[in-house]
XYZ file of C-alpha atoms in Angstrom:
480
model
C 0.000 0.000 0.000
C 1.450 3.380 -1.003
C 1.967 6.347 1.308
C -0.997 8.132 -0.240
C -3.219 5.096 0.385
C -2.277 5.169 4.037
C -3.237 8.827 4.198
C -6.740 7.966 3.007
C -7.015 5.230 5.650
C -6.062 7.554 8.499
C -5.546 11.189 7.630
C -4.851 12.137 11.249
C -2.225 9.449 11.826
C 0.074 9.633 8.834
C 2.834 7.051 9.082
C 6.010 7.633 7.068
C 6.474 4.948 4.448
C 9.721 4.409 2.556
C 9.230 4.651 -1.196
C 11.608 4.152 -4.060
C 12.022 7.225 -6.306
C 10.728 5.262 -9.277
C 7.454 4.588 -7.471
C 6.416 8.248 -7.238
C 4.204 8.286 -10.304
C 2.843 4.766 -9.923
C 0.100 5.789 -7.530
C -2.588 5.496 -10.128
C -2.232 1.864 -10.948
C -5.359 -0.251 -10.927
C -5.069 -1.176 -7.231
C -4.665 2.413 -6.084
C -7.513 3.731 -8.207
C -9.887 1.113 -6.873
C -8.818 1.700 -3.281
C -8.760 5.502 -3.392
C -12.042 5.714 -5.283
C -13.778 3.642 -2.605
C -12.270 5.700 0.215
C -13.047 9.033 -1.458
C -16.672 8.069 -2.057
C -16.971 6.744 1.488
C -15.675 10.011 2.949
C -17.616 12.247 0.568
C -20.873 10.432 1.320
C -20.466 11.358 5.002
C -21.148 14.977 4.113
C -24.815 15.500 4.920
C -25.234 18.641 2.788
C -26.076 20.342 6.050
C -27.349 23.532 4.460
C -24.900 25.659 6.442
C -21.579 25.279 4.601
C -19.242 25.976 7.509
C -16.453 24.171 5.661
C -16.801 26.481 2.653
C -17.080 29.575 4.818
C -13.798 28.695 6.550
C -11.905 28.086 3.313
C -9.932 31.215 2.328
C -10.683 30.478 -1.340
C -14.381 29.884 -0.686
C -14.135 26.465 -2.345
C -17.551 24.916 -2.994
C -16.745 21.926 -0.804
C -20.265 20.563 -0.207
C -21.026 20.426 -3.924
C -17.845 18.652 -4.957
C -18.192 16.206 -2.091
C -21.687 15.399 -3.328
C -20.398 14.879 -6.864
C -17.645 12.549 -5.637
C -20.150 10.512 -3.630
C -22.193 10.110 -6.821
C -19.136 9.116 -8.852
C -19.294 12.252 -11.044
C -15.565 12.879 -10.826
C -15.032 15.088 -13.867
C -17.758 17.436 -12.672
C -16.251 17.365 -9.191
C -12.925 18.481 -10.652
C -14.602 21.295 -12.604
C -16.159 22.618 -9.390
C -12.990 22.133 -7.340
C -10.687 23.864 -9.827
C -13.045 26.775 -10.489
C -11.875 28.526 -7.311
C -8.435 26.976 -6.735
C -5.427 27.026 -9.061
C -3.683 24.090 -7.386
C -6.170 21.903 -5.454
C -3.859 18.889 -5.508
C -1.306 20.957 -3.574
C -3.762 22.502 -1.118
C -5.234 19.053 -0.516
C -1.804 17.909 0.647
C -0.503 20.845 2.677
C -3.372 23.073 3.807
C -3.914 22.965 7.588
C -7.425 21.599 7.129
C -7.683 21.024 10.878
C -7.633 24.820 11.298
C -9.820 25.566 8.268
C -12.435 23.470 6.458
C -12.154 20.194 8.390
C -12.032 21.991 11.714
C -15.379 23.581 10.838
C -17.035 20.363 9.652
C -20.409 19.836 11.351
C -19.699 16.106 11.658
C -16.413 16.895 13.412
C -18.157 19.302 15.772
C -20.720 16.618 16.656
C -17.894 14.311 17.737
C -18.014 11.800 14.873
C -14.740 12.711 13.170
C -14.335 15.097 10.281
C -14.863 14.329 6.635
C -11.302 14.122 5.256
C -11.849 17.026 2.896
C -8.174 17.533 2.044
C -7.643 13.924 0.990
C -10.760 13.970 -1.183
C -9.664 17.260 -2.770
C -6.277 15.731 -3.547
C -7.895 12.621 -5.008
C -10.229 14.617 -7.266
C -7.349 16.420 -8.955
C -5.116 13.350 -9.165
C -7.977 11.566 -10.909
C -8.297 14.501 -13.301
C -4.570 14.359 -14.123
C -4.703 10.583 -14.592
C -7.655 10.793 -16.967
C -6.316 13.680 -19.053
C -9.023 16.111 -18.058
C -6.535 18.902 -17.307
C -5.615 20.561 -20.589
C -3.299 23.527 -21.223
C -5.072 26.862 -21.285
C -6.315 28.074 -24.645
C -7.520 31.675 -24.233
C -10.390 32.693 -26.476
C -8.464 35.858 -27.328
C -4.753 36.686 -27.285
C -4.232 40.140 -25.815
C -1.297 42.416 -26.663
C -0.452 43.348 -23.066
C 2.401 41.735 -21.181
C 2.488 41.067 -17.430
C 5.631 40.412 -15.391
C 5.375 38.298 -12.238
C 8.283 38.404 -9.777
C 8.305 35.230 -7.717
C 7.275 31.710 -8.731
C 5.719 30.615 -5.461
C 1.993 29.864 -5.083
C 0.905 33.510 -5.238
C 2.898 34.211 -8.383
C 1.814 30.978 -10.069
C -1.854 31.605 -9.300
C -1.620 35.137 -10.722
C 0.209 33.858 -13.799
C -2.454 31.249 -14.524
C -5.344 33.664 -14.122
C -3.691 36.292 -16.306
C -2.803 33.774 -18.992
C -6.403 32.514 -18.916
C -7.426 36.035 -19.914
C -5.026 35.956 -22.863
C -2.222 38.154 -21.516
C 1.420 37.414 -22.229
C 2.905 36.365 -18.888
C 6.561 36.135 -17.893
C 7.488 34.832 -14.428
C 10.873 35.722 -12.919
C 12.326 33.757 -10.004
C 15.607 33.703 -8.081
C 15.715 29.908 -7.841
C 16.728 27.301 -10.400
C 13.382 25.512 -10.088
C 9.847 26.850 -10.126
C 7.682 26.714 -7.025
C 9.424 28.764 -4.339
C 8.793 27.311 -0.898
C 6.613 24.610 -2.449
C 9.857 23.123 -3.762
C 12.510 24.242 -1.291
C 10.632 24.881 1.951
C 8.053 22.091 2.293
C 9.426 18.582 2.875
C 8.900 15.773 0.394
C 6.905 13.713 2.877
C 4.230 16.423 2.779
C 4.492 17.506 -0.855
C 6.175 15.457 -3.564
C 8.146 17.743 -5.878
C 6.962 16.072 -9.060
C 3.485 17.345 -8.153
C 4.815 20.927 -8.331
C 6.805 20.211 -11.504
C 3.659 18.874 -13.170
C 1.800 22.092 -12.401
C 4.727 24.127 -13.756
C 4.727 22.109 -16.983
C 1.006 22.767 -17.362
C 1.615 26.518 -17.114
C 4.495 26.353 -19.599
C 2.320 24.443 -22.055
C -0.316 27.128 -21.510
C 2.127 29.781 -22.726
C 3.530 31.152 -19.463
C 7.236 31.949 -19.816
C 9.574 31.274 -16.883
C 12.903 33.020 -16.291
C 14.829 31.201 -13.569
C 17.999 32.149 -11.667
C 16.873 35.749 -12.043
C 17.580 38.446 -9.478
C 16.008 41.878 -9.773
C 18.846 44.404 -9.665
C 21.432 41.933 -10.914
C 19.926 40.636 -14.145
C 17.668 43.597 -14.807
C 16.528 46.608 -12.840
C 13.000 46.890 -11.538
C 12.616 50.005 -13.677
C 13.528 47.961 -16.750
C 10.883 45.362 -15.902
C 8.261 48.075 -15.505
C 9.142 49.391 -18.951
C 8.960 45.930 -20.487
C 5.578 44.994 -19.028
C 2.172 46.642 -18.838
C 1.800 45.582 -15.199
C 3.876 43.846 -12.557
C 2.922 41.433 -9.768
C 5.411 41.193 -6.893
C 5.014 37.805 -5.207
C 8.457 37.279 -3.715
C 7.408 35.895 -0.343
C 9.316 36.607 2.878
C 12.687 34.922 3.270
C 14.586 36.899 5.901
C 14.862 34.602 8.931
C 14.355 35.978 12.417
C 17.507 35.471 14.426
C 18.117 33.903 17.793
C 18.835 36.548 20.447
C 20.936 34.875 23.100
C 24.633 34.266 23.840
C 26.192 31.721 21.494
C 23.632 32.267 18.734
C 26.462 32.565 16.214
C 28.162 29.311 17.158
C 28.761 26.698 14.505
C 25.925 24.203 14.670
C 23.218 26.874 14.949
C 21.462 27.038 11.576
C 18.439 28.679 9.955
C 15.367 26.559 9.313
C 15.125 27.456 5.626
C 18.773 26.538 5.021
C 18.133 23.184 6.659
C 14.901 22.461 4.770
C 16.276 23.666 1.437
C 19.238 21.332 1.821
C 16.981 18.373 2.541
C 14.774 19.159 -0.440
C 17.739 19.598 -2.779
C 19.007 16.181 -1.730
C 15.612 14.727 -2.560
C 15.850 16.337 -5.990
C 19.226 14.727 -6.587
C 21.418 17.786 -6.031
C 24.813 17.643 -4.366
C 24.865 19.872 -1.279
C 28.306 20.396 0.318
C 26.856 21.626 3.623
C 25.017 18.332 3.991
C 27.950 16.230 2.891
C 30.251 17.873 5.441
C 27.668 17.262 8.176
C 26.712 20.895 8.837
C 23.088 20.471 7.733
C 22.778 16.746 8.360
C 20.910 15.562 11.479
C 22.027 11.951 11.264
C 23.218 10.684 14.663
C 22.864 14.112 16.297
C 20.901 15.533 19.200
C 18.733 18.101 17.441
C 16.921 21.014 19.069
C 14.433 23.045 17.015
C 13.371 26.425 18.396
C 9.902 27.581 17.369
C 6.283 26.472 17.324
C 4.986 27.054 13.808
C 4.583 24.795 10.795
C 8.196 25.418 9.750
C 9.363 24.093 13.108
C 7.227 20.977 12.587
C 8.755 20.492 9.139
C 12.228 20.693 10.698
C 11.623 18.235 13.537
C 9.995 15.689 11.220
C 12.806 16.058 8.684
C 15.392 15.494 11.422
C 13.618 12.279 12.429
C 13.799 11.052 8.844
C 17.496 11.912 8.638
C 18.201 9.588 11.555
C 18.709 12.068 14.402
C 19.672 10.564 17.748
C 17.066 12.731 19.468
C 14.792 15.598 18.400
C 13.438 18.197 20.817
C 11.229 21.177 20.042
C 11.360 24.241 22.301
C 8.347 26.536 22.334
C 7.991 29.473 24.685
C 4.204 29.211 25.084
C 2.028 26.210 25.917
C 0.515 23.704 23.530
C -2.837 25.511 23.353
C -1.095 28.652 22.069
C 1.128 26.948 19.521
C 0.660 28.541 16.074
C 1.426 25.398 14.083
C -1.004 22.731 12.945
C -2.366 20.503 15.734
C -2.205 17.584 13.309
C 1.439 18.230 12.474
C 2.295 18.407 16.166
C 0.550 15.105 16.838
C 2.346 13.515 13.899
C 5.679 14.723 15.267
C 4.940 13.300 18.714
C 4.036 9.942 17.191
C 7.388 9.962 15.398
C 9.277 10.436 18.655
C 9.789 14.204 18.865
C 9.979 15.549 22.419
C 8.190 18.852 23.054
C 9.344 21.204 25.773
C 6.412 23.596 26.248
C 6.877 26.926 28.027
C 10.599 26.803 27.314
C 12.845 29.406 25.685
C 16.551 29.416 24.784
C 18.755 31.177 27.320
C 22.196 30.499 25.812
C 23.885 28.173 23.364
C 26.570 26.116 25.056
C 29.934 25.342 23.483
C 32.045 27.824 21.563
C 32.242 29.471 18.164
C 33.699 26.296 16.637
C 30.999 23.943 17.881
C 27.704 24.084 19.750
C 27.268 21.218 22.182
C 24.089 22.110 24.016
C 21.571 24.746 24.952
C 20.521 26.269 28.257
C 16.763 26.676 28.510
C 14.618 28.950 30.654
C 11.272 27.714 31.913
C 8.468 30.181 31.122
C 4.953 30.992 32.289
C 2.181 32.925 30.574
C 1.694 36.462 31.823
C -0.444 39.382 30.693
C -1.804 39.546 27.125
C 0.318 41.316 24.510
C -0.930 43.679 21.767
C -2.457 40.774 19.830
C -4.351 39.546 22.880
C -2.132 36.510 23.411
C -0.646 36.026 26.860
C 3.050 36.888 26.797
C 5.609 34.327 27.995
C 7.517 35.410 31.099
C 10.710 33.807 32.352
C 10.518 31.989 35.688
C 13.426 32.832 37.960
C 15.872 30.042 38.816
C 14.107 27.544 36.565
C 16.737 26.713 33.972
C 17.833 23.400 32.543
C 20.297 22.146 29.926
C 19.804 20.037 26.819
C 22.458 18.325 24.728
C 22.436 19.630 21.189
C 24.775 19.090 18.245
C 22.441 20.816 15.787
C 20.227 23.766 16.761
C 17.688 24.897 14.171
C 16.151 28.374 14.352
C 12.514 28.225 13.204
C 11.454 31.588 14.575
C 9.599 32.866 11.539
C 10.383 35.083 8.571
C 10.404 38.790 7.822
C 10.323 40.735 4.551
C 13.489 41.762 2.792
C 13.998 45.476 2.104
C 12.218 45.670 -1.238
C 12.585 49.433 -1.826
C 16.375 48.985 -1.524
C 16.469 45.672 -3.405
C 14.441 47.087 -6.282
C 16.003 50.555 -6.215
C 12.515 52.009 -5.816
C 12.333 54.353 -2.789
C 8.743 55.230 -3.731
C 7.662 51.633 -3.154
C 5.941 52.071 0.204
C 6.064 49.496 2.978
C 4.200 48.985 6.235
C 5.706 49.167 9.708
C 6.324 45.413 9.415
C 8.222 45.856 6.155
C 5.550 44.243 3.981
C 4.470 46.036 0.822
C 1.698 48.556 1.334
C -1.202 47.829 -1.010
C -4.722 48.934 -1.747
C -6.791 46.287 0.101
C -9.287 46.030 -2.757
C -6.939 45.762 -5.747
C -3.575 44.888 -4.113
C -1.963 47.694 -6.126
C 1.145 49.108 -4.443
C 2.169 52.752 -4.208
C 3.667 52.403 -7.709
C 1.023 52.586 -10.463
C 0.632 49.309 -12.294
C 2.627 47.363 -9.690
C 0.647 44.884 -7.623
C 1.661 42.514 -4.839
C 0.405 39.170 -3.561
C 1.065 36.592 -0.879
C 3.452 36.762 2.058
C 5.086 39.980 0.900
C 1.707 41.599 1.643
C 0.495 39.502 4.585
C 3.708 38.445 6.247
C 4.487 34.744 6.580
C 1.177 32.982 5.998
C -0.435 29.981 4.289
C -0.149 28.782 0.700
C -3.906 29.043 0.308
C -3.842 32.759 1.202
C -1.096 33.358 -1.372
C -3.351 31.776 -4.006
C -6.212 34.032 -2.882
C -4.005 37.096 -3.349
C -2.622 35.947 -6.694
C -6.130 35.543 -8.060
C -7.189 38.895 -6.609
C -4.253 40.778 -8.123
C -4.821 39.126 -11.501
C -8.493 40.111 -11.450
C -7.603 43.732 -10.637
C -5.030 43.878 -13.437
C -7.476 42.364 -15.897
C -10.157 44.888 -14.982
C -7.743 47.808 -15.180
C -6.159 46.841 -18.490
C -9.483 45.989 -20.046
C -10.811 49.407 -19.133
C -7.593 51.336 -19.824
C -7.498 53.635 -22.797
C -3.738 54.043 -22.698
C -0.827 51.720 -22.015
C 1.525 50.847 -20.413
C 0.204 51.130 -16.870
C 3.522 50.300 -15.258
C 5.200 53.337 -16.780
C 2.615 55.885 -15.563
């Protein structure tokens, strides 16, 4: 039974299964199709069409979940795909990585009545995989080719969603990205055990066959100025994400053996793609045989601890300064990590990294308690006096979140306005920035957030550009 089959059997208790690389695209053999079809129909039929679509209301994309569940239960798979894909540019990806426990599944009436949620994410994934297998997903063929050209900076989910929507309208679309592969954090940030990279590559190929042009290994300011891109295109979408890691603020934070989460995850993903990574080969970003401590409580931290387990770490501990109830990451991911042997130290914060500049060998930890609420309303962690303890650690991974890079400086555009958090300031209705004809989408607007919200923004920016260019009497917008 394949890994995906096991996920249908028990979505909440995913068990890692070793798979040979050549098996990745064999999921849709006769056995799998028969098994998955039965499980998808069984789950979909549990939806009672309650009349109050809480699941849909709690989906950022507003996916018509009750209707496509009904279609699946009736075996009308092609229609189910048409409904599913009408509001989502990559349902097979969202089905795999969305935190459904915090969104649609967490709002399921059956779940709230204590009978266990309908596994909406797994069914969504199955619908689209069935569509791919049966050839129902065809390259876009716009009814009219338009003369305008749109540049998209960033090939993550927000940029890809915008590119697809704009190409659907007949615009020429060129996507620029700093990486050598398309997908952004879908490729380099999310582990293979959650999202197989051939799934992302397949979506990229679909966009290329639809006429979207990709320019990889491209850095704005090095390969072309932002001003040059604005002259070349009638509008621009900035969807660069947020990649600047928050640092660890304690003595010893610069010691060798203290690494950034994205460096660690990118290395693991590159290995899975067959790349040679010197920092893994020399042991710097390799958890095998090590005592690993991950600092942070979000989904990135969960990706790190579960990756370390798979790399053969001697022990894996996660430090989080608040309690379990206040952890920002997925409850499901946390449970999966615990099942895989990860130790969680709640109400614990790093005090100092032990060792020296040449090698970290442990970490001193302060025990915390929750005090008064902060500006967001969450209770702030407060250090408890004389309540410290030490942990052995050969590899310490900082998963403290991400912040925006300085885009006005990077792009040489001082008139590109940012918020107090450093994200791009946009019109909330159109997502247009302070520069006419320049729009933004995803994390660079919201701060570090979910893939599904990046898709929402990409679609929204594309719709605003389409409306503006359709109504415009003069071009180019980006040069106004």
